[in-house]
C-alpha positions as a Python dict, from the first residue, in 0.01 Angstrom:
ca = {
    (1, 'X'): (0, 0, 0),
    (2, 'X'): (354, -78, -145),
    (3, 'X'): (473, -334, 35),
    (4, 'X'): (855, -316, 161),
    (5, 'X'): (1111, -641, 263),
    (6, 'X'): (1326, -494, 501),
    (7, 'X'): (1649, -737, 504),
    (8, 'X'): (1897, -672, 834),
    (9, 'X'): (1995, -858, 1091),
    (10, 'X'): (2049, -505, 1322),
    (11, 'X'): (1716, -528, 1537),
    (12, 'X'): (1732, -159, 1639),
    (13, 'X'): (1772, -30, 1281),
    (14, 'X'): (1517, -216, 1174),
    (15, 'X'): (1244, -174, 1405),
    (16, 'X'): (1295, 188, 1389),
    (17, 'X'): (1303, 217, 967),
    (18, 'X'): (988, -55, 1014),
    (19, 'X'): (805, 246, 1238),
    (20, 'X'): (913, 515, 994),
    (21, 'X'): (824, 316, 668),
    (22, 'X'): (518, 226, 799),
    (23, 'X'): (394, 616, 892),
    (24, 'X'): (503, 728, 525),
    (25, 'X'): (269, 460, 431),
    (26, 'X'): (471, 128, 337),
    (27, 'X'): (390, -226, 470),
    (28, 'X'): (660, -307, 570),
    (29, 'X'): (789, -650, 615),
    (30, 'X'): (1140, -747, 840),
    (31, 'X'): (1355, -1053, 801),
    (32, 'X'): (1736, -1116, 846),
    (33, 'X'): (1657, -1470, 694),
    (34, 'X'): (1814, -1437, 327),
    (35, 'X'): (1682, -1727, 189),
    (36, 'X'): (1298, -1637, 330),
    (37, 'X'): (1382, -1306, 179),
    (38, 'X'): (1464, -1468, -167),
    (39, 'X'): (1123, -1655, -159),
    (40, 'X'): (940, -1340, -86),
    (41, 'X'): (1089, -1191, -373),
    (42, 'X'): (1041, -1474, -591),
    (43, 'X'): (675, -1509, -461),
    (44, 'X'): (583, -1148, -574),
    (45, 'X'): (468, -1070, -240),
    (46, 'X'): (710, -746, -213),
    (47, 'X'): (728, -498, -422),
    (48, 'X'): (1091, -324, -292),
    (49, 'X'): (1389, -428, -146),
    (50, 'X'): (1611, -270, 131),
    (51, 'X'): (1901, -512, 115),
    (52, 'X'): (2191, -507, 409),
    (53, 'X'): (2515, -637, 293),
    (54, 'X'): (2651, -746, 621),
    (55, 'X'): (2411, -1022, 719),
    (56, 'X'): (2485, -1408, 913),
    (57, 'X'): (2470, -1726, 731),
    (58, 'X'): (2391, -1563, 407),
    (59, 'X'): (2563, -1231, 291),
    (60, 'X'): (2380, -928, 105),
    (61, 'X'): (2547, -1011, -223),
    (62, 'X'): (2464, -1350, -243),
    (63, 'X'): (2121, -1245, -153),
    (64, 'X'): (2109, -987, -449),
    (65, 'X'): (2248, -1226, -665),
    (66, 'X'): (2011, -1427, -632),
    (67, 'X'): (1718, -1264, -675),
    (68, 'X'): (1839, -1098, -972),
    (69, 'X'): (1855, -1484, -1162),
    (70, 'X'): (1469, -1520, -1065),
    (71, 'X'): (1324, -1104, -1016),
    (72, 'X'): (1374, -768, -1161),
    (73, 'X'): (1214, -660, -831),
    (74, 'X'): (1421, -296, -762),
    (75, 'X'): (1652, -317, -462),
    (76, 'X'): (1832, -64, -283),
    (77, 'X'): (2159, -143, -107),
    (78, 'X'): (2253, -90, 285),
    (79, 'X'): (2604, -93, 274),
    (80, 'X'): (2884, 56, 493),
    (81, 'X'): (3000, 398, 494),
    (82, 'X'): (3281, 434, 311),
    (83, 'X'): (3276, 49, 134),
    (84, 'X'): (3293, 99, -223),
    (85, 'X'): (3379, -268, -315),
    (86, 'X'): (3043, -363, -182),
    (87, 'X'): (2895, -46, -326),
    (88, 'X'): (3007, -150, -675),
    (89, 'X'): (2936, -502, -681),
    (90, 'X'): (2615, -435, -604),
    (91, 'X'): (2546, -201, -878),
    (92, 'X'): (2736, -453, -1066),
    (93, 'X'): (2473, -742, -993),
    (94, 'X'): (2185, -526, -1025),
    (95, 'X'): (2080, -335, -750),
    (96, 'X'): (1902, -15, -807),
    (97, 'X'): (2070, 236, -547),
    (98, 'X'): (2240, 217, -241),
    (99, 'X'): (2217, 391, 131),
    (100, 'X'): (2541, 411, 359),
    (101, 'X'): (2530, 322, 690),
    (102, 'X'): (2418, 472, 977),
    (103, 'X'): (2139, 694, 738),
    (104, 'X'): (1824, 886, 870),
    (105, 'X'): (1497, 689, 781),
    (106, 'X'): (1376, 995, 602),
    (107, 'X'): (1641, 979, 347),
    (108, 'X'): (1585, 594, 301),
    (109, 'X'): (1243, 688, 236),
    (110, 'X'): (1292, 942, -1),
    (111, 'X'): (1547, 640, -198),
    (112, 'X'): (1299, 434, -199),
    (113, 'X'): (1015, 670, -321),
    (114, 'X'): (1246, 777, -604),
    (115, 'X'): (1298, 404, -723),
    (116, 'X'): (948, 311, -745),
    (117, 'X'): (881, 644, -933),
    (118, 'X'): (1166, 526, -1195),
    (119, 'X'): (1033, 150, -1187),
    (120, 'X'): (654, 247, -1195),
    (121, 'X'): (400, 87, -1476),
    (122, 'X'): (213, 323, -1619),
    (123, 'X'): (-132, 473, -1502),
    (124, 'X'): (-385, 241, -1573),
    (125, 'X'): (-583, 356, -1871),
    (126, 'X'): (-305, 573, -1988),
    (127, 'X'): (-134, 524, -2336),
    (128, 'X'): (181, 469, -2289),
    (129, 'X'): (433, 676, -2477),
    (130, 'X'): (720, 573, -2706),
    (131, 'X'): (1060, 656, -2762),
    (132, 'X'): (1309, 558, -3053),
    (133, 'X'): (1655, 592, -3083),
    (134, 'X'): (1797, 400, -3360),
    (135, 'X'): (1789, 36, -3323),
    (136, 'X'): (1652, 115, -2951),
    (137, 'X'): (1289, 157, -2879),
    (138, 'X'): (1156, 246, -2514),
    (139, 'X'): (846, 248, -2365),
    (140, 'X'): (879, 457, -2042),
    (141, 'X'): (458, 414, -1931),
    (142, 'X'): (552, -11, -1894),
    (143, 'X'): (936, 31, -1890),
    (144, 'X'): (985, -210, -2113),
    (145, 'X'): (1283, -179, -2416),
    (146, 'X'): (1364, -318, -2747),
    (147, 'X'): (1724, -356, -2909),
    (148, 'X'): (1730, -474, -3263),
    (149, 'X'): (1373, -582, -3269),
    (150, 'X'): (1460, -804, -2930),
    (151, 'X'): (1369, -762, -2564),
    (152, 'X'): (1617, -587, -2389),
    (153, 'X'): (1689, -680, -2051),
    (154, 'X'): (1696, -373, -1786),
    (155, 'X'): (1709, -296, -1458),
    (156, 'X'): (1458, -17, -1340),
    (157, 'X'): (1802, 167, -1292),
    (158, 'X'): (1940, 129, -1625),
    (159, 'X'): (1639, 154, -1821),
    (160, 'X'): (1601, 509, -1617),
    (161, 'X'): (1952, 605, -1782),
    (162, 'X'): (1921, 496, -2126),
    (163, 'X'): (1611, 711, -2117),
    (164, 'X'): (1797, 955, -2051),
    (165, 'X'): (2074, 941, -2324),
    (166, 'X'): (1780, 848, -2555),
    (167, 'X'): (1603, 1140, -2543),
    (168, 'X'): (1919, 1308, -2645),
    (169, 'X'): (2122, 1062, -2880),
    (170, 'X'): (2342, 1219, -3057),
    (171, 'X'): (2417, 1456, -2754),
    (172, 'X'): (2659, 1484, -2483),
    (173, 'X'): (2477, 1446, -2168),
    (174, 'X'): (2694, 1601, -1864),
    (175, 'X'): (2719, 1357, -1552),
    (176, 'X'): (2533, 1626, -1354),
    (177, 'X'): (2240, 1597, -1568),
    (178, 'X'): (2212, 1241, -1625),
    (179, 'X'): (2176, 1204, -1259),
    (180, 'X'): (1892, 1510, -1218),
    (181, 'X'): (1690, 1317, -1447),
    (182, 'X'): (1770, 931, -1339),
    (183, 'X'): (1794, 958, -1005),
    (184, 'X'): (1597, 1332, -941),
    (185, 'X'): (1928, 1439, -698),
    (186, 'X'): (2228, 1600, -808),
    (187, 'X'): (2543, 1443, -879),
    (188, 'X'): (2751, 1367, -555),
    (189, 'X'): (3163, 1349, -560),
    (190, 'X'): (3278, 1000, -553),
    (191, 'X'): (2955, 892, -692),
    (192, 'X'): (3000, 613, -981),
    (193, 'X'): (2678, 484, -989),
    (194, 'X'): (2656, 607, -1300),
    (195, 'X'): (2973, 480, -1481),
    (196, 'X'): (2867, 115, -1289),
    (197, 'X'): (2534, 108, -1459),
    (198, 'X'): (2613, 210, -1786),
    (199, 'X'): (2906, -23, -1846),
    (200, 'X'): (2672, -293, -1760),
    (201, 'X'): (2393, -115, -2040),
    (202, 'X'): (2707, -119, -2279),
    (203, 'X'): (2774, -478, -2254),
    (204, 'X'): (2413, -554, -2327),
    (205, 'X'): (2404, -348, -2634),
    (206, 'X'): (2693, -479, -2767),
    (207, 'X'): (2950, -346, -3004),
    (208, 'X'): (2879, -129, -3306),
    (209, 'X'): (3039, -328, -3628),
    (210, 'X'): (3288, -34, -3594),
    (211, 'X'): (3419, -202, -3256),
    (212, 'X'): (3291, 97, -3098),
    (213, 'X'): (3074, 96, -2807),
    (214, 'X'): (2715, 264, -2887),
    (215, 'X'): (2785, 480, -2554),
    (216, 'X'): (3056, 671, -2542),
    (217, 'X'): (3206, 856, -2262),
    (218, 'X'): (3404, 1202, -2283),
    (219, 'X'): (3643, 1188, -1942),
    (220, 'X'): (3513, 1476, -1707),
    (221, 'X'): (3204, 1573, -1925),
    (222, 'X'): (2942, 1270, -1963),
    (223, 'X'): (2826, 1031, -2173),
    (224, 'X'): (2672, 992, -2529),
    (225, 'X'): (2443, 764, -2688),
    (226, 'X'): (2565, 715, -3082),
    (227, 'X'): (2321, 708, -3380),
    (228, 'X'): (2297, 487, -3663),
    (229, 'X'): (2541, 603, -3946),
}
C-alpha cells in the first residue's frame, strides 16, 4: 500500500482526508508534529507528502525546506485559498503540487494519484526507455536525468516537464499542453506552476555560452527547449 504522511494541525480535516485516503487504498499516517514529520521522511517510511502550510511551532515551509536538503520524497502543498506567496515559495523549494484550502478529499486524491504516477520507478522487469535531447539524457522508467554527462538533480515535478519539452526540443510547446502531459489536467487561469518550476530547471541547466537560457519562453504561447547549434 502507498503509504501517505498527512501533516495538519486541523483535527477535523484530517481525520476525514485520513478516512477517505484510507478507502482509496493509502496508509495513511497523521501528524501536526513537523519535526516527527521530517524524520519520517528522512526515515523512508512514507512514500508522499500532504504538507499544510499553516502549522504551530514549526511552519509548512520550513518543514518543506527541510526535507528537500535530506529527500526527494514528492510533496503536495495545503495552502490557503487565494495565497500565492505561499503557493510560490513552495514550488520554489520543491514541492510537487499544491491543493487550496477548504478542497474535497476526492480531488486531493486524485493530486496525489497523479504525482506518484509522474514520480513512479519503472515496472519491475521492464527496460526502461531513453530519451536524448542534446547534452540532456532522460530516463523516464527510473526518472533519473543526465546534463553534460552529470547527474541532474530533479524534482518528480520538474523532471515531468523537461520530459515534456524533451520530447519536442526544438518545438514550441503551448502552456496548455505542457500541463496535459505533466500534470494530466488542463491548464487553469492564474496557474504558474509552470513558469515556477521551470525557472528553477533553467537555473540548473545553466546558461548556453551564448548567455542564453537553454529554455526559452514566447510570452502568451509556451516554452521551448533549444538544441545544440
Amino acid at each position: 500500500m502507498t503509504k501517505v504522511l498527512l501533516i495538519d494541525d486541523d483535527v477535523d480535516l484530517t481525520t476525514l482526508l485520513q478516512e477517505y485516503l484510507t478507502e482509496e487504498g493509502f496508509e495513511v499516517t497523521a501528524t501536526e508534529d513537523g519535526r516527527a514529520a521530517i524524520a519520517l521522511a528522512v526515515a523512508n517510511t512514507v512514500d508522499i507528502i500532504v504538507l499544510d502550510i499553516m502549522m504551530p511551532h514549526m511552519n509548512g515551509i520550513d518543514v518543506l525546506q527541510r526535507i528537500r536538503r535530506l529527500s526527494a520524497i514528492p510533496i503536495l502543498m495545503l495552502t490557503a485559498k487565494g495565497d500565492d506567496v505561499d503557493r510560490i515559495a513552495g514550488l520554489n523549494l520543491g514541492a510537487d503540487d499544491y491543493v487550496s484550502k477548504p478542497c474535497s478529499p476526492g480531488e486531493l486524491a486524485a493530486r496525489l494519484k497523479a504525482i506518484l504516477r509522474r514520480s513512479g520507478s519503472a515496472v519491475a522487469g521492464a527496460v526502461p526507455d531513453l530519451l536524448r535531447a542534446g547534452n540532456l539524457v532522460m530516463h523516464p522508467g527510473t526518472r533519473a536525468a543526465e546534463w553534460r554527462g552529470k547527474p541532474l538533480d530533479l524534482t518528480g515535478t520538474e523532471f515531468s516537464l523537461l520530459e515534456v519539452l524533451a520530447r519536442q526540443a526544438g518545438q514550441l510547446v503551448s502552456k496548455q499542453d505542457i500541463s496535459k502531459h505533466a500534470f494530466g489536467r488542463p491548464l487553469m487561469p492564474f496557474d504558474r506552476r509552470i513558469d515556477v518550476h521551470l525557472s528553477s530547471i533553467r537555473q540548473k541547466l545553466g546558461m548556453r555560452e551564448d548567455g542564453q537560457s537553454w529554455i526559452q519562453s514566447v510570452r502568451g504561447h509556451g516554452y521551448q527547449l533549444l538544441q545544440d547549434r
